[in-house]
Amino acid sequence: MPSRDGHRVAFNRGFQAAGLDWHWSVDFYGELLTVSGGKERIKYFLRQYLPEFKPDGDLDDFVAQLHQLKTKYYLELLDSGAIGLRPGAKRLIEEARTAGVTLAIATTTSFPNVVALLEKYFDLDWFAVIAAGDIVPAKKPAPDIYHYVIKRLELDPAQIIVLEDSDNGLESAIAAGLTTVVTVNNYTEQQDFSQAALVVSDLGEPEQPCRVIQGDFNGNYLDLGSLQSQILQVRDRTWGKVMSNE
């Protein structure tokens, strides 16, 4: 299963282990994904759908413990091989690493989950910055996590290209001034990605072409060269706007 649906399955297993009769279906989880962050998602669920629910003890402690259970089951799913990478992800990251491109992670997923996923498929040393979970106070769509990564990398935002998969992620990256390519998934394919430089079904593989949803791209799969061309196209469009306003 893809990583995002792995989170949903892990939530449901955590609920069951905690003795709760909650179950998040695929469609319902898609609605909940408007809220970034697992703990924030649980709190939103309680406010919107179970306002009468009162846990034993402090609500924040209850949510934190429930989220720890979810993390436990997510890691078990990952370790069992049930959670895989999306098409093209491993190929592109390995290509970028070989070419000496600086790699970084900016996600609302908790740090243990991110580390486990990266350790399973890559090497943590490949990534100059791993920004995850509660490392910044405001999660996506706020730009805080991208501002944090930019500062740590000491790079000009114009040199950075972001891969996102949700409207919250896109809004966060755009607010930080970053060129963004979006790969949709079953949960996010109907969201508004009009501000993205390119929107595709996935990164694609030589034998498994991606589908272009928005933007200019004629290849079968995204590689390092095609991503770099997206930055150049955005720069050209921006320069054209500046010239037309003079």
PDB file of C-alpha atoms in Angstrom, residues 7-209:
ATOM      1  CA  HIS A   7      -1.228   6.010   7.881  1.00  0.00           C
ATOM      2  CA  ARG A   8      -4.995   5.458   7.682  1.00  0.00           C
ATOM      3  CA  VAL A   9      -4.653   1.736   8.377  1.00  0.00           C
ATOM      4  CA  ALA A  10      -2.315   2.475  11.290  1.00  0.00           C
ATOM      5  CA  PHE A  11      -4.785   4.966  12.763  1.00  0.00           C
ATOM      6  CA  ASN A  12      -7.556   2.361  12.665  1.00  0.00           C
ATOM      7  CA  ARG A  13      -5.358  -0.274  14.298  1.00  0.00           C
ATOM      8  CA  GLY A  14      -4.413   2.230  16.972  1.00  0.00           C
ATOM      9  CA  PHE A  15      -8.064   3.020  17.647  1.00  0.00           C
ATOM     10  CA  GLN A  16      -8.854  -0.676  17.991  1.00  0.00           C
ATOM     11  CA  ALA A  17      -5.925  -1.258  20.342  1.00  0.00           C
ATOM     12  CA  ALA A  18      -7.114   1.646  22.503  1.00  0.00           C
ATOM     13  CA  GLY A  19     -10.578   0.112  22.784  1.00  0.00           C
ATOM     14  CA  LEU A  20     -12.234   2.767  20.618  1.00  0.00           C
ATOM     15  CA  ASP A  21     -14.964   1.895  18.122  1.00  0.00           C
ATOM     16  CA  TRP A  22     -13.727   4.469  15.600  1.00  0.00           C
ATOM     17  CA  HIS A  23     -12.976   3.590  11.993  1.00  0.00           C
ATOM     18  CA  TRP A  24     -11.761   5.992   9.315  1.00  0.00           C
ATOM     19  CA  SER A  25     -12.829   4.858   5.848  1.00  0.00           C
ATOM     20  CA  VAL A  26     -10.903   5.823   2.720  1.00  0.00           C
ATOM     21  CA  ASP A  27     -13.413   8.536   1.805  1.00  0.00           C
ATOM     22  CA  PHE A  28     -13.638   9.896   5.338  1.00  0.00           C
ATOM     23  CA  TYR A  29      -9.865   9.951   5.735  1.00  0.00           C
ATOM     24  CA  GLY A  30      -9.675  11.954   2.532  1.00  0.00           C
ATOM     25  CA  GLU A  31     -11.818  14.608   4.214  1.00  0.00           C
ATOM     26  CA  LEU A  32      -9.660  14.551   7.337  1.00  0.00           C
ATOM     27  CA  LEU A  33      -6.529  15.164   5.274  1.00  0.00           C
ATOM     28  CA  THR A  34      -7.545  18.815   5.013  1.00  0.00           C
ATOM     29  CA  VAL A  35      -5.901  18.967   8.451  1.00  0.00           C
ATOM     30  CA  SER A  36      -2.122  18.497   8.505  1.00  0.00           C
ATOM     31  CA  GLY A  37      -0.508  16.481  11.280  1.00  0.00           C
ATOM     32  CA  GLY A  38      -1.702  13.280  12.940  1.00  0.00           C
ATOM     33  CA  LYS A  39      -2.377  14.698  16.399  1.00  0.00           C
ATOM     34  CA  GLU A  40      -4.095  17.715  14.883  1.00  0.00           C
ATOM     35  CA  ARG A  41      -6.217  15.376  12.764  1.00  0.00           C
ATOM     36  CA  ILE A  42      -7.395  13.443  15.830  1.00  0.00           C
ATOM     37  CA  LYS A  43      -8.325  16.667  17.626  1.00  0.00           C
ATOM     38  CA  TYR A  44     -10.199  17.926  14.585  1.00  0.00           C
ATOM     39  CA  PHE A  45     -12.086  14.621  14.375  1.00  0.00           C
ATOM     40  CA  LEU A  46     -13.127  14.909  18.011  1.00  0.00           C
ATOM     41  CA  ARG A  47     -14.223  18.534  17.693  1.00  0.00           C
ATOM     42  CA  GLN A  48     -16.199  18.023  14.512  1.00  0.00           C
ATOM     43  CA  TYR A  49     -17.653  14.550  14.919  1.00  0.00           C
ATOM     44  CA  LEU A  50     -17.468  13.553  18.594  1.00  0.00           C
ATOM     45  CA  PRO A  51     -17.842  16.816  20.558  1.00  0.00           C
ATOM     46  CA  GLU A  52     -19.318  14.944  23.535  1.00  0.00           C
ATOM     47  CA  PHE A  53     -16.318  12.614  23.840  1.00  0.00           C
ATOM     48  CA  LYS A  54     -14.392  13.115  27.083  1.00  0.00           C
ATOM     49  CA  PRO A  55     -11.208  11.092  27.609  1.00  0.00           C
ATOM     50  CA  ASP A  56      -9.958  10.053  31.003  1.00  0.00           C
ATOM     51  CA  GLY A  57      -7.491  12.756  31.942  1.00  0.00           C
ATOM     52  CA  ASP A  58      -6.012  15.511  29.822  1.00  0.00           C
ATOM     53  CA  LEU A  59      -7.068  15.687  26.159  1.00  0.00           C
ATOM     54  CA  ASP A  60      -3.563  16.495  24.897  1.00  0.00           C
ATOM     55  CA  ASP A  61      -2.139  13.510  26.772  1.00  0.00           C
ATOM     56  CA  PHE A  62      -4.874  11.254  25.389  1.00  0.00           C
ATOM     57  CA  VAL A  63      -4.218  12.401  21.822  1.00  0.00           C
ATOM     58  CA  ALA A  64      -0.448  12.041  22.219  1.00  0.00           C
ATOM     59  CA  GLN A  65      -0.787   8.482  23.551  1.00  0.00           C
ATOM     60  CA  LEU A  66      -3.235   7.553  20.800  1.00  0.00           C
ATOM     61  CA  HIS A  67      -0.877   8.957  18.193  1.00  0.00           C
ATOM     62  CA  GLN A  68       1.977   6.936  19.687  1.00  0.00           C
ATOM     63  CA  LEU A  69      -0.134   3.813  19.195  1.00  0.00           C
ATOM     64  CA  LYS A  70      -0.766   4.811  15.592  1.00  0.00           C
ATOM     65  CA  THR A  71       2.979   5.290  15.084  1.00  0.00           C
ATOM     66  CA  LYS A  72       3.643   1.822  16.519  1.00  0.00           C
ATOM     67  CA  TYR A  73       1.340   0.217  13.968  1.00  0.00           C
ATOM     68  CA  TYR A  74       2.657   2.330  11.113  1.00  0.00           C
ATOM     69  CA  LEU A  75       6.192   1.168  11.877  1.00  0.00           C
ATOM     70  CA  GLU A  76       4.997  -2.442  12.001  1.00  0.00           C
ATOM     71  CA  LEU A  77       3.349  -2.052   8.585  1.00  0.00           C
ATOM     72  CA  LEU A  78       6.509  -0.490   7.206  1.00  0.00           C
ATOM     73  CA  ASP A  79       8.732  -3.213   8.637  1.00  0.00           C
ATOM     74  CA  SER A  80       6.494  -5.922   7.159  1.00  0.00           C
ATOM     75  CA  GLY A  81       6.874  -4.463   3.679  1.00  0.00           C
ATOM     76  CA  ALA A  82       3.197  -3.490   3.439  1.00  0.00           C
ATOM     77  CA  ILE A  83       4.056   0.170   2.818  1.00  0.00           C
ATOM     78  CA  GLY A  84       5.945   0.982  -0.350  1.00  0.00           C
ATOM     79  CA  LEU A  85       7.179   4.023  -2.230  1.00  0.00           C
ATOM     80  CA  ARG A  86       5.234   5.555  -5.079  1.00  0.00           C
ATOM     81  CA  PRO A  87       6.387   5.010  -8.696  1.00  0.00           C
ATOM     82  CA  GLY A  88       9.595   6.851  -9.495  1.00  0.00           C
ATOM     83  CA  ALA A  89      10.388   8.054  -5.983  1.00  0.00           C
ATOM     84  CA  LYS A  90      13.345   5.745  -5.338  1.00  0.00           C
ATOM     85  CA  ARG A  91      14.742   6.200  -8.842  1.00  0.00           C
ATOM     86  CA  LEU A  92      14.612  10.009  -8.700  1.00  0.00           C
ATOM     87  CA  ILE A  93      16.096  10.307  -5.216  1.00  0.00           C
ATOM     88  CA  GLU A  94      18.946   7.960  -6.133  1.00  0.00           C
ATOM     89  CA  GLU A  95      19.576   9.942  -9.329  1.00  0.00           C
ATOM     90  CA  ALA A  96      19.649  13.227  -7.423  1.00  0.00           C
ATOM     91  CA  ARG A  97      21.979  11.760  -4.815  1.00  0.00           C
ATOM     92  CA  THR A  98      24.376  10.489  -7.496  1.00  0.00           C
ATOM     93  CA  ALA A  99      24.378  13.917  -9.165  1.00  0.00           C
ATOM     94  CA  GLY A 100      25.285  15.647  -5.903  1.00  0.00           C
ATOM     95  CA  VAL A 101      21.959  17.436  -5.489  1.00  0.00           C
ATOM     96  CA  THR A 102      21.192  18.558  -1.932  1.00  0.00           C
ATOM     97  CA  LEU A 103      18.217  16.592  -0.598  1.00  0.00           C
ATOM     98  CA  ALA A 104      15.905  17.561   2.265  1.00  0.00           C
ATOM     99  CA  ILE A 105      12.629  16.428   3.809  1.00  0.00           C
ATOM    100  CA  ALA A 106       9.841  18.773   4.943  1.00  0.00           C
ATOM    101  CA  THR A 107       6.815  16.890   6.267  1.00  0.00           C
ATOM    102  CA  THR A 108       4.115  17.015   8.924  1.00  0.00           C
ATOM    103  CA  THR A 109       4.570  13.270   9.496  1.00  0.00           C
ATOM    104  CA  SER A 110       6.120  12.439  12.867  1.00  0.00           C
ATOM    105  CA  PHE A 111       9.906  12.145  13.005  1.00  0.00           C
ATOM    106  CA  PRO A 112      10.030   8.412  13.925  1.00  0.00           C
ATOM    107  CA  ASN A 113       7.829   7.518  10.938  1.00  0.00           C
ATOM    108  CA  VAL A 114       9.929   9.555   8.523  1.00  0.00           C
ATOM    109  CA  VAL A 115      13.209   8.144   9.805  1.00  0.00           C
ATOM    110  CA  ALA A 116      11.914   4.575   9.562  1.00  0.00           C
ATOM    111  CA  LEU A 117      10.727   5.109   5.986  1.00  0.00           C
ATOM    112  CA  LEU A 118      14.018   6.693   4.911  1.00  0.00           C
ATOM    113  CA  GLU A 119      16.119   4.030   6.620  1.00  0.00           C
ATOM    114  CA  LYS A 120      14.164   1.267   4.885  1.00  0.00           C
ATOM    115  CA  TYR A 121      14.701   2.607   1.370  1.00  0.00           C
ATOM    116  CA  PHE A 122      17.659   5.008   1.543  1.00  0.00           C
ATOM    117  CA  ASP A 123      20.351   6.250   3.921  1.00  0.00           C
ATOM    118  CA  LEU A 124      19.700   9.064   6.388  1.00  0.00           C
ATOM    119  CA  ASP A 125      23.040  10.603   5.450  1.00  0.00           C
ATOM    120  CA  TRP A 126      21.655  11.359   2.003  1.00  0.00           C
ATOM    121  CA  PHE A 127      19.443  14.095   3.439  1.00  0.00           C
ATOM    122  CA  ALA A 128      20.971  17.372   4.574  1.00  0.00           C
ATOM    123  CA  VAL A 129      17.866  18.289   6.586  1.00  0.00           C
ATOM    124  CA  ILE A 130      14.991  16.169   7.874  1.00  0.00           C
ATOM    125  CA  ALA A 131      12.274  18.518   9.126  1.00  0.00           C
ATOM    126  CA  ALA A 132       9.315  16.567  10.462  1.00  0.00           C
ATOM    127  CA  GLY A 133       6.431  16.567  12.906  1.00  0.00           C
ATOM    128  CA  ASP A 134       6.404  19.288  15.531  1.00  0.00           C
ATOM    129  CA  ILE A 135       9.752  20.845  14.617  1.00  0.00           C
ATOM    130  CA  VAL A 136       7.901  24.093  13.831  1.00  0.00           C
ATOM    131  CA  PRO A 137       4.825  25.380  15.688  1.00  0.00           C
ATOM    132  CA  ALA A 138       2.588  25.917  12.646  1.00  0.00           C
ATOM    133  CA  LYS A 139       2.138  23.013  10.246  1.00  0.00           C
ATOM    134  CA  LYS A 140       1.258  23.120   6.570  1.00  0.00           C
ATOM    135  CA  PRO A 141      -0.375  25.081   4.921  1.00  0.00           C
ATOM    136  CA  ALA A 142       1.706  27.560   6.939  1.00  0.00           C
ATOM    137  CA  PRO A 143       5.136  28.017   5.293  1.00  0.00           C
ATOM    138  CA  ASP A 144       7.060  27.594   8.563  1.00  0.00           C
ATOM    139  CA  ILE A 145       8.543  24.183   7.822  1.00  0.00           C
ATOM    140  CA  TYR A 146       9.851  25.318   4.436  1.00  0.00           C
ATOM    141  CA  HIS A 147      11.293  28.496   5.928  1.00  0.00           C
ATOM    142  CA  TYR A 148      13.045  26.266   8.469  1.00  0.00           C
ATOM    143  CA  VAL A 149      14.513  24.032   5.743  1.00  0.00           C
ATOM    144  CA  ILE A 150      15.601  26.986   3.576  1.00  0.00           C
ATOM    145  CA  LYS A 151      17.398  28.539   6.540  1.00  0.00           C
ATOM    146  CA  ARG A 152      19.131  25.264   7.410  1.00  0.00           C
ATOM    147  CA  LEU A 153      20.195  24.640   3.816  1.00  0.00           C
ATOM    148  CA  GLU A 154      21.396  28.224   3.336  1.00  0.00           C
ATOM    149  CA  LEU A 155      20.113  28.163  -0.239  1.00  0.00           C
ATOM    150  CA  ASP A 156      18.354  30.717  -2.399  1.00  0.00           C
ATOM    151  CA  PRO A 157      14.686  29.641  -2.732  1.00  0.00           C
ATOM    152  CA  ALA A 158      15.096  30.039  -6.505  1.00  0.00           C
ATOM    153  CA  GLN A 159      17.505  27.062  -6.419  1.00  0.00           C
ATOM    154  CA  ILE A 160      14.996  24.746  -4.756  1.00  0.00           C
ATOM    155  CA  ILE A 161      12.276  22.576  -6.252  1.00  0.00           C
ATOM    156  CA  VAL A 162       9.681  20.932  -4.032  1.00  0.00           C
ATOM    157  CA  LEU A 163       7.760  17.701  -4.565  1.00  0.00           C
ATOM    158  CA  GLU A 164       4.353  17.796  -2.865  1.00  0.00           C
ATOM    159  CA  ASP A 165       1.164  15.748  -2.949  1.00  0.00           C
ATOM    160  CA  SER A 166      -1.541  17.885  -1.313  1.00  0.00           C
ATOM    161  CA  ASP A 167      -3.024  21.364  -1.509  1.00  0.00           C
ATOM    162  CA  ASN A 168      -1.829  22.085   2.028  1.00  0.00           C
ATOM    163  CA  GLY A 169       1.699  21.155   1.015  1.00  0.00           C
ATOM    164  CA  LEU A 170       1.533  23.208  -2.171  1.00  0.00           C
ATOM    165  CA  GLU A 171       0.200  26.253  -0.327  1.00  0.00           C
ATOM    166  CA  SER A 172       2.999  25.926   2.221  1.00  0.00           C
ATOM    167  CA  ALA A 173       5.723  25.704  -0.428  1.00  0.00           C
ATOM    168  CA  ILE A 174       4.325  28.524  -2.581  1.00  0.00           C
ATOM    169  CA  ALA A 175       4.074  30.796   0.461  1.00  0.00           C
ATOM    170  CA  ALA A 176       7.783  30.144   1.033  1.00  0.00           C
ATOM    171  CA  GLY A 177       8.537  31.162  -2.563  1.00  0.00           C
ATOM    172  CA  LEU A 178       9.385  27.680  -3.836  1.00  0.00           C
ATOM    173  CA  THR A 179       8.786  26.129  -7.253  1.00  0.00           C
ATOM    174  CA  THR A 180       6.595  23.085  -6.705  1.00  0.00           C
ATOM    175  CA  VAL A 181       5.792  19.915  -8.635  1.00  0.00           C
ATOM    176  CA  VAL A 182       2.781  17.965  -7.385  1.00  0.00           C
ATOM    177  CA  THR A 183       2.205  14.227  -7.627  1.00  0.00           C
ATOM    178  CA  VAL A 184      -1.428  13.536  -6.789  1.00  0.00           C
ATOM    179  CA  ASN A 185      -2.829  10.513  -4.988  1.00  0.00           C
ATOM    180  CA  ASN A 186      -6.288   9.028  -4.540  1.00  0.00           C
ATOM    181  CA  TYR A 187      -6.969  11.392  -1.660  1.00  0.00           C
ATOM    182  CA  THR A 188      -5.812  14.612  -3.312  1.00  0.00           C
ATOM    183  CA  GLU A 189      -6.424  14.253  -7.055  1.00  0.00           C
ATOM    184  CA  GLN A 190      -9.470  16.576  -6.966  1.00  0.00           C
ATOM    185  CA  GLN A 191      -7.734  19.380  -5.042  1.00  0.00           C
ATOM    186  CA  ASP A 192      -6.752  22.744  -6.532  1.00  0.00           C
ATOM    187  CA  PHE A 193      -3.136  22.701  -7.709  1.00  0.00           C
ATOM    188  CA  SER A 194      -3.345  25.660 -10.090  1.00  0.00           C
ATOM    189  CA  GLN A 195      -0.284  27.302  -8.509  1.00  0.00           C
ATOM    190  CA  ALA A 196       1.960  24.294  -9.141  1.00  0.00           C
ATOM    191  CA  ALA A 197       4.590  24.362 -11.884  1.00  0.00           C
ATOM    192  CA  LEU A 198       3.570  20.842 -12.900  1.00  0.00           C
ATOM    193  CA  VAL A 199       0.993  18.304 -11.730  1.00  0.00           C
ATOM    194  CA  VAL A 200       1.392  14.605 -12.558  1.00  0.00           C
ATOM    195  CA  SER A 201      -0.138  11.334 -11.460  1.00  0.00           C
ATOM    196  CA  ASP A 202       3.228  10.185 -10.082  1.00  0.00           C
ATOM    197  CA  LEU A 203       6.903  10.502 -10.980  1.00  0.00           C
ATOM    198  CA  GLY A 204       6.651   7.630 -13.439  1.00  0.00           C
ATOM    199  CA  GLU A 205       9.081   4.948 -14.538  1.00  0.00           C
ATOM    200  CA  PRO A 206      10.530   4.099 -17.981  1.00  0.00           C
ATOM    201  CA  GLU A 207       8.059   1.195 -18.246  1.00  0.00           C
ATOM    202  CA  GLN A 208       5.291   2.951 -16.274  1.00  0.00           C
ATOM    203  CA  PRO A 209       4.629   6.417 -17.741  1.00  0.00           C
TER     204      PRO A 209
END
